[in-house]
Tab-separated table of N, CA, C and O in Angstrom:
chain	number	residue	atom	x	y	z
A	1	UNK	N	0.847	-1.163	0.000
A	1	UNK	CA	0.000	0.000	0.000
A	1	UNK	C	0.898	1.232	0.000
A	1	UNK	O	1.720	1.234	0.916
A	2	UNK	N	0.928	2.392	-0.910
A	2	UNK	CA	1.524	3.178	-1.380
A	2	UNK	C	0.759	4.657	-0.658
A	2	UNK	O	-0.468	4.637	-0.758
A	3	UNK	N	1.252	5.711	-0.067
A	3	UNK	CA	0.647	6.548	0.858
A	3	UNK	C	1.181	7.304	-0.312
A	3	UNK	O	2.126	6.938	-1.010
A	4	UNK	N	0.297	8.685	-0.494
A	4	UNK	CA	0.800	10.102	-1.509
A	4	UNK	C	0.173	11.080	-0.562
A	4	UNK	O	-0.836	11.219	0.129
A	5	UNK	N	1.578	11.845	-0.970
A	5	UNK	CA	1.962	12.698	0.533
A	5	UNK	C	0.758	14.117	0.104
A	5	UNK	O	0.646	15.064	0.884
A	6	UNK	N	0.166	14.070	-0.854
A	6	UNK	CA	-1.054	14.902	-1.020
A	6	UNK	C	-2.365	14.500	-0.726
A	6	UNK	O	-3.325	15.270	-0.739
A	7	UNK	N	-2.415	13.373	-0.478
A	7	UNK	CA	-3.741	12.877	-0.001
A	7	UNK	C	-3.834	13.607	0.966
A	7	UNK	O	-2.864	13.994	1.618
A	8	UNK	N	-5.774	14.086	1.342
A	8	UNK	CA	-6.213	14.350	2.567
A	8	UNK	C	-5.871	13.779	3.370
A	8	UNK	O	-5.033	14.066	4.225
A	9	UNK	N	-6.717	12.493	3.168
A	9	UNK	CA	-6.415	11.456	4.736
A	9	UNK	C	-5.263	11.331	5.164
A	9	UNK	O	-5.263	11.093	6.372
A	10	UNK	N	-4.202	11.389	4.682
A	10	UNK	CA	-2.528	11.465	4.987
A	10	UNK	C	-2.548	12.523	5.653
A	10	UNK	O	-2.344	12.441	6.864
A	11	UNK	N	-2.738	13.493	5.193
A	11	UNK	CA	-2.333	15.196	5.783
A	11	UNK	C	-2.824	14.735	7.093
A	11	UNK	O	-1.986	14.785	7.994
A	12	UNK	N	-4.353	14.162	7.493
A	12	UNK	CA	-5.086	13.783	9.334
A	12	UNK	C	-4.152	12.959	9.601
A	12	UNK	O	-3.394	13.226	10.533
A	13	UNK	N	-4.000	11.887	8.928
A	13	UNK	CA	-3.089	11.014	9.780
A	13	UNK	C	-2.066	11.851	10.397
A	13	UNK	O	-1.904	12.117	11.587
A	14	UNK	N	-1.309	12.272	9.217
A	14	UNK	CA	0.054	13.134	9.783
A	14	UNK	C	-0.053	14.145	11.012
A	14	UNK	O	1.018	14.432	11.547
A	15	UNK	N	-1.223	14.725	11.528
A	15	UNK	CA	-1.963	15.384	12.388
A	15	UNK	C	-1.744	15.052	13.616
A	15	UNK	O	-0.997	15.551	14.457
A	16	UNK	N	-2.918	13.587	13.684
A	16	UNK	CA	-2.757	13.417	14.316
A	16	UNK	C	-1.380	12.463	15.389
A	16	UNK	O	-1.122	12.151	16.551
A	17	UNK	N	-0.998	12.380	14.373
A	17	UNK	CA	0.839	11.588	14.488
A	17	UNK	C	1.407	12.602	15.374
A	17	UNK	O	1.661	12.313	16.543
A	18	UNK	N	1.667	13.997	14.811
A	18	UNK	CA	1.915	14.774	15.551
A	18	UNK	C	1.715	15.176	16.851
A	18	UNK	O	2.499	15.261	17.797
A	19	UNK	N	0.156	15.486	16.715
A	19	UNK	CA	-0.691	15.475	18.229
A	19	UNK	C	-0.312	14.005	19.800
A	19	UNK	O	-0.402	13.939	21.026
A	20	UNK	N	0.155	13.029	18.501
A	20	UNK	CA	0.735	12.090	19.500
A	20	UNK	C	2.361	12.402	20.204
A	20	UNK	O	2.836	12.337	21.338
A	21	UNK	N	2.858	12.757	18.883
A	21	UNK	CA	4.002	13.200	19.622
A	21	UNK	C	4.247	13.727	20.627
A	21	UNK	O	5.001	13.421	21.551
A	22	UNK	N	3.241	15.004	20.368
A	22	UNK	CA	3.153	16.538	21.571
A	22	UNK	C	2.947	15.720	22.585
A	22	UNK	O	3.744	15.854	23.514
A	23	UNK	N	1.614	14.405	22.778
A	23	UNK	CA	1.355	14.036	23.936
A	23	UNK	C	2.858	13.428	24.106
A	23	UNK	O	3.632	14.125	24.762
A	24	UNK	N	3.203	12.563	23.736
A	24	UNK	CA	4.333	11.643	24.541
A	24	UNK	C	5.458	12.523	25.311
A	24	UNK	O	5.857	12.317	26.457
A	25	UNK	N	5.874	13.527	24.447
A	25	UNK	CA	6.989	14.635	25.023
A	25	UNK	C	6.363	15.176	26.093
A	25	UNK	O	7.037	15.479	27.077
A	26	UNK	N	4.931	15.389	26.074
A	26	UNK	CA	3.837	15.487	27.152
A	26	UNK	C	4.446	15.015	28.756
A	26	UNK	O	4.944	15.601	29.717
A	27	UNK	N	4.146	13.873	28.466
A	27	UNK	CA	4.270	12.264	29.030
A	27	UNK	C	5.857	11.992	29.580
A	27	UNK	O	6.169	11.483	30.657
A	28	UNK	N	6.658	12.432	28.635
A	28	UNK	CA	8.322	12.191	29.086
A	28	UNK	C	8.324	13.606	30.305
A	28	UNK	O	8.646	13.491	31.487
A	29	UNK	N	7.929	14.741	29.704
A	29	UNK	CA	8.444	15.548	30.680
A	29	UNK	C	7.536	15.590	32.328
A	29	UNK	O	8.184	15.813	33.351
A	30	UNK	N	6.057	15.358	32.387
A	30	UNK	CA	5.593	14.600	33.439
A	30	UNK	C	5.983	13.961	34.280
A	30	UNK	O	5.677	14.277	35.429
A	31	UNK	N	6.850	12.761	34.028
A	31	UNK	CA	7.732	11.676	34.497
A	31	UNK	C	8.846	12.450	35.382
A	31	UNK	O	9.016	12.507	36.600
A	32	UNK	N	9.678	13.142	34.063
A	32	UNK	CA	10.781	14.281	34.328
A	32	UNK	C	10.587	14.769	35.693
A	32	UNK	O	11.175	14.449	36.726
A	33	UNK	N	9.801	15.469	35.522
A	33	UNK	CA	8.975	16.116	36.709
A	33	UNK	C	8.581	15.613	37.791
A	33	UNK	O	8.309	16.420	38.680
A	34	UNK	N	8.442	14.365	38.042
A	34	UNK	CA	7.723	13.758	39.396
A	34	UNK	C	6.158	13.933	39.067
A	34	UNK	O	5.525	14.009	40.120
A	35	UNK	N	5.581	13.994	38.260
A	35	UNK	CA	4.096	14.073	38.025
A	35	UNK	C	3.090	12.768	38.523
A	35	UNK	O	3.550	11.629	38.445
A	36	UNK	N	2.029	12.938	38.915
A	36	UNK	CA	1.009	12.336	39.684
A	36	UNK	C	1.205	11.008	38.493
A	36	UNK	O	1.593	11.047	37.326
A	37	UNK	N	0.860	10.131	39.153
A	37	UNK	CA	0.796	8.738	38.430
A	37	UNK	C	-0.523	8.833	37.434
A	37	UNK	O	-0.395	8.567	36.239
A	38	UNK	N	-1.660	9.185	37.931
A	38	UNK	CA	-2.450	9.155	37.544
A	38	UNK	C	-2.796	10.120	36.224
A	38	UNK	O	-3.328	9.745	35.180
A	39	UNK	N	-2.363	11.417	36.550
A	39	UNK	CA	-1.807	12.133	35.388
A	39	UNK	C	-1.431	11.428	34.187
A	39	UNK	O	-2.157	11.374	33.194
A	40	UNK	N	-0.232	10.858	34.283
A	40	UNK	CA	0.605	10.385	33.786
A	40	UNK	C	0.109	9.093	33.001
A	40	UNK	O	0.516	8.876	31.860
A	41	UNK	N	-0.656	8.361	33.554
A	41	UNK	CA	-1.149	7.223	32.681
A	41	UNK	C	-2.477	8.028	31.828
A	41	UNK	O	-2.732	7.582	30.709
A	42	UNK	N	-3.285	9.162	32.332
A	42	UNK	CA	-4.230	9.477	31.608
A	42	UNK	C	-3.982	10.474	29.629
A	42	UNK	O	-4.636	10.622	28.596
A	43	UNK	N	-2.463	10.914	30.263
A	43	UNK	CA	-1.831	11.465	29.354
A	43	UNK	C	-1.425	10.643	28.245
A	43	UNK	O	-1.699	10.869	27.066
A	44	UNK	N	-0.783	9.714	28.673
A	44	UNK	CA	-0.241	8.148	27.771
A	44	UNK	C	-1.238	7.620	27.201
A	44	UNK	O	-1.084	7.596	25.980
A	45	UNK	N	-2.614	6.996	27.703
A	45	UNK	CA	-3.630	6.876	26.833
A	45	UNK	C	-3.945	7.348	26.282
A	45	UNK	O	-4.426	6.667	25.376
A	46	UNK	N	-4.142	9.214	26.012
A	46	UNK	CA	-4.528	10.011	25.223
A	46	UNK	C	-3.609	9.906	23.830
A	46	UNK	O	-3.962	10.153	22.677
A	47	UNK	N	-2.252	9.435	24.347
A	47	UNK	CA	-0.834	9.337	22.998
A	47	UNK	C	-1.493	8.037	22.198
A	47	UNK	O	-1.928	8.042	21.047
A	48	UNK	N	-1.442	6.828	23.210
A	48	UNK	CA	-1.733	5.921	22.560
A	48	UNK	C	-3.040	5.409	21.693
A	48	UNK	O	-3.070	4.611	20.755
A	49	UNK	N	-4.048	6.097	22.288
A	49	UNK	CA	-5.314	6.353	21.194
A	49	UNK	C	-4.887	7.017	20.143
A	49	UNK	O	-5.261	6.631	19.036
A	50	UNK	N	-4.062	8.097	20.250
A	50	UNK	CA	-4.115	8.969	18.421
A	50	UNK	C	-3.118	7.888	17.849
A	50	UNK	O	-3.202	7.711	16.634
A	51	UNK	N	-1.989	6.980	18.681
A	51	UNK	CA	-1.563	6.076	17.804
A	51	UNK	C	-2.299	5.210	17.088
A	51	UNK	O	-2.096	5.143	15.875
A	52	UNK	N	-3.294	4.385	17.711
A	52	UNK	CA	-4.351	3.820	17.348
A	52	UNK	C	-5.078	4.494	16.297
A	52	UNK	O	-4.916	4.181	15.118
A	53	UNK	N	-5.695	5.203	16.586
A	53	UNK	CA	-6.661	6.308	15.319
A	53	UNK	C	-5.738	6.131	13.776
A	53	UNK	O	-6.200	5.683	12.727
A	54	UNK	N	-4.402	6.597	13.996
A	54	UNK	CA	-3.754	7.155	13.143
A	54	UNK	C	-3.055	5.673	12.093
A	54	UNK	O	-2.485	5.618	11.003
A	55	UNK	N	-3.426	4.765	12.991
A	55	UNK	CA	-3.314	3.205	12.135
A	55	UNK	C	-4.335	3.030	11.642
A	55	UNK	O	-4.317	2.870	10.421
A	56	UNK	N	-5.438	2.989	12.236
A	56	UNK	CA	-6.650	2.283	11.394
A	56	UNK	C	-6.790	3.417	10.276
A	56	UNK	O	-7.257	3.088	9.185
A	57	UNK	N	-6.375	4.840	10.525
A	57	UNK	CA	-7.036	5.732	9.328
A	57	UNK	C	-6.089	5.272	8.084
A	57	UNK	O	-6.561	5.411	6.955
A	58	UNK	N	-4.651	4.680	8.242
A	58	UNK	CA	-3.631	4.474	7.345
A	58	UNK	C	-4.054	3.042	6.695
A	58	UNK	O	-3.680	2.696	5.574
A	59	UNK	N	-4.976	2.166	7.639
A	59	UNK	CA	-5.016	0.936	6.916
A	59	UNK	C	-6.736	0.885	6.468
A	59	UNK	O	-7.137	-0.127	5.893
A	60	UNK	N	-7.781	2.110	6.787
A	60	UNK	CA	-8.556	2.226	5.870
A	60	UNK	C	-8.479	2.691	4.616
A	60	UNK	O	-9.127	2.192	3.696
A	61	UNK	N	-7.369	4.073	4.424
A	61	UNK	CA	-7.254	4.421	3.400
A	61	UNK	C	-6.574	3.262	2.422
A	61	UNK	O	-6.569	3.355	1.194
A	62	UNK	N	-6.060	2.271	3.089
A	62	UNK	CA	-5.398	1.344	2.094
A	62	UNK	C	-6.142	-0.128	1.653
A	62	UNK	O	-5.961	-0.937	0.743
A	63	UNK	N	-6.997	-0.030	2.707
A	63	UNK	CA	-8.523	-1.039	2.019
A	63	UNK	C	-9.048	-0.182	0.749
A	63	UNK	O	-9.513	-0.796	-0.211
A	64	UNK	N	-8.973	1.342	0.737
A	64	UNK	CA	-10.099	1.975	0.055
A	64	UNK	C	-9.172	1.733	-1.289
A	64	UNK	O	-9.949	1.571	-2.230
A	65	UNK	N	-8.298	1.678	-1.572
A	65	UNK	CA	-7.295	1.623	-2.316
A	65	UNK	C	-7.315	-0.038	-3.303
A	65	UNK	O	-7.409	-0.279	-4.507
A	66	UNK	N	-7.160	-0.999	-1.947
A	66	UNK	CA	-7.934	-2.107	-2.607
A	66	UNK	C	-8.972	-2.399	-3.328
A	66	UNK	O	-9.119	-2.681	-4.517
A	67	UNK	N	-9.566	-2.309	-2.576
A	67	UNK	CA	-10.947	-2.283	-3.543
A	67	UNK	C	-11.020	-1.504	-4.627
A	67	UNK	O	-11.831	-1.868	-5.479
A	68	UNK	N	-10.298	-0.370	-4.871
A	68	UNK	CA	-10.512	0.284	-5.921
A	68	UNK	C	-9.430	-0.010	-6.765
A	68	UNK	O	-9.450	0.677	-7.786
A	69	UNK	N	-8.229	-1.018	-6.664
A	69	UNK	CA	-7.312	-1.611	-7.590
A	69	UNK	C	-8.531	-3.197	-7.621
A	69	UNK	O	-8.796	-3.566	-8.764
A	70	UNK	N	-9.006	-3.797	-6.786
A	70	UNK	CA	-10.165	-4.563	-7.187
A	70	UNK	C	-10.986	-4.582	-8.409
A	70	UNK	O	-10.846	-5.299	-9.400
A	71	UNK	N	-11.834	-3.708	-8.182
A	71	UNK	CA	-12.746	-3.320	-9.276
A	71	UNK	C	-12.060	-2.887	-10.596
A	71	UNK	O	-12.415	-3.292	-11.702
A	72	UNK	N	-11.042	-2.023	-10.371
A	72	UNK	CA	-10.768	-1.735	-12.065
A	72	UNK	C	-9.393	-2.792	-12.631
A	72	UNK	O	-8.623	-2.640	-13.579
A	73	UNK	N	-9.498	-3.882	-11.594
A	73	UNK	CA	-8.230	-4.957	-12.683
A	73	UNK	C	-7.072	-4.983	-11.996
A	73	UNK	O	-6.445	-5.979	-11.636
A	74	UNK	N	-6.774	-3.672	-11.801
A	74	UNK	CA	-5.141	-3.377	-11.162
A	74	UNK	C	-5.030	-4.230	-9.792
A	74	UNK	O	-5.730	-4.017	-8.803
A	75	UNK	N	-4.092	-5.174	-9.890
A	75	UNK	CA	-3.880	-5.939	-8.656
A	75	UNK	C	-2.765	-5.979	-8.576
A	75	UNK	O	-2.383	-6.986	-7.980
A	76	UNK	N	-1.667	-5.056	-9.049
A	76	UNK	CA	-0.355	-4.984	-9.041
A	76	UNK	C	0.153	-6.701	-9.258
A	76	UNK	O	1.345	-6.816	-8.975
A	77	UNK	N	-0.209	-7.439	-9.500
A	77	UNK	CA	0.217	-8.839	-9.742
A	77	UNK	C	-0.420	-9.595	-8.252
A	77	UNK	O	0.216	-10.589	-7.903
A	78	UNK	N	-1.244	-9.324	-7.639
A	78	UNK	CA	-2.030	-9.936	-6.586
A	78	UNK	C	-3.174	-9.856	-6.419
A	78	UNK	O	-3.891	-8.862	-6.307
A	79	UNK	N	-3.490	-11.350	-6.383
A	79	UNK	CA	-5.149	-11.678	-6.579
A	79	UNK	C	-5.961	-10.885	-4.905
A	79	UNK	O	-5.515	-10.638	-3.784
A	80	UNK	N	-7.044	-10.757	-5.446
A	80	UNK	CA	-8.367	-9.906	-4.617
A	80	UNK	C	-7.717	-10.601	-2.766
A	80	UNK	O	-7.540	-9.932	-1.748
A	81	UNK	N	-7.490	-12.311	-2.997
A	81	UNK	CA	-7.611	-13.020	-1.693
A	81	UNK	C	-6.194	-12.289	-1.166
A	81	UNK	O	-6.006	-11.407	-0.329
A	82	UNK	N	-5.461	-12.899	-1.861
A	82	UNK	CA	-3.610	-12.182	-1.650
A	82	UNK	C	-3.774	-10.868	-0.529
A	82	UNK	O	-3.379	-10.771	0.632
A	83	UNK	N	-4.723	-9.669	-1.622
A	83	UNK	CA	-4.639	-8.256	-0.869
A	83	UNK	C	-5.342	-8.179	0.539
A	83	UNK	O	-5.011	-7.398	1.430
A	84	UNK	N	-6.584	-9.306	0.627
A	84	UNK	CA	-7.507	-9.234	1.826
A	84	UNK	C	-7.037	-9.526	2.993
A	84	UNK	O	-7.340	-8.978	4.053
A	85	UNK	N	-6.018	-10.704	2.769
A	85	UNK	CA	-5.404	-11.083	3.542
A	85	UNK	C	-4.167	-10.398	3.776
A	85	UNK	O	-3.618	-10.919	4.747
A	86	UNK	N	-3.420	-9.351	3.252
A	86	UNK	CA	-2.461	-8.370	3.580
A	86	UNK	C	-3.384	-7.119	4.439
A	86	UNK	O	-2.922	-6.489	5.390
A	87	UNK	N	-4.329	-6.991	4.053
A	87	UNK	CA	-5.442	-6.056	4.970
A	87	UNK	C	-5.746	-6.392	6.060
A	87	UNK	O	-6.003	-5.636	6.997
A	88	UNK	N	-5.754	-7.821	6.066
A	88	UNK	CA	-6.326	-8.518	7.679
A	88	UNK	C	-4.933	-8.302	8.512
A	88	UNK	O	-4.923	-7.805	9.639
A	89	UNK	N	-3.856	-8.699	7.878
A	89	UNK	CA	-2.783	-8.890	8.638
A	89	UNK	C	-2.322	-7.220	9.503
A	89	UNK	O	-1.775	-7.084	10.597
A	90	UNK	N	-2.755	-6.217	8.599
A	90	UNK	CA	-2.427	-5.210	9.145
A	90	UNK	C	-3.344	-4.200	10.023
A	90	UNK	O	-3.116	-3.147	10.618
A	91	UNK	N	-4.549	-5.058	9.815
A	91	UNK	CA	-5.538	-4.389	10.785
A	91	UNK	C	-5.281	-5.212	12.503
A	91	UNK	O	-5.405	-4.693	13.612
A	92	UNK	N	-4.970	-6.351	12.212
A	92	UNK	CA	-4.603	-6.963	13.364
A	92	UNK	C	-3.512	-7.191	13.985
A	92	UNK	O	-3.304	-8.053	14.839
A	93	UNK	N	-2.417	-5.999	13.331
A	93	UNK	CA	-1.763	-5.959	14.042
A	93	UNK	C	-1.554	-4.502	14.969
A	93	UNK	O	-0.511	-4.052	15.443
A	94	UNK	N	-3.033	-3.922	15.037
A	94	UNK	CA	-3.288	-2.494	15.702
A	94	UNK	C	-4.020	-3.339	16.617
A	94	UNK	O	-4.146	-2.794	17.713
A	95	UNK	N	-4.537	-4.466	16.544
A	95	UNK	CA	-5.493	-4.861	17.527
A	95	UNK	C	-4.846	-5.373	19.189
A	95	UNK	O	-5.627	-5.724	20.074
């Protein structure tokens, strides 16, 4: 699956990639600090959800992609099952 750095959905992903970052540097300097535990894990989940988000939006846009090398023929040399099963593999590995 091939990402083009002009796509919309890329530009959110890239967003929110970022927004994860901010949290984690968030998160490192917290620590740094002596910050409340509780803080501190609520901050980290907030990182690790936009990590999450920011996978499934990268491996929907690349189902949408399938299916649409599906329908018009283009299978880069891999049958419909080949790609479904490269889709499964990468949705489950966010799971």
């Amino acid at each position: 699956m091939d990402l083009e750095r002009g796509d919309a959905s890329l530009r959110a992903v890239l967003n929110r990639l970022r927004r994860a970052q901010g949290q984690i540097a968030g998160v490192i300097r917290m620590i740094e600090e002596g910050r409340d535990c509780e803080d501190v894990v609520t901050q980290l989940a907030a990182a690790s959800r936009a990590l999450d988000r920011a996978g499934f939006a990268i491996i929907a846009t690349g189902l949408q992609r399938c299916v649409a090398d599906i329908e018009s023929g283009r299978k880069n040399g891999e049958d419909a099952e080949a790609m479904k099963a490269r889709m499964e593999r990468l949705f489950l590995s966010l799971a």
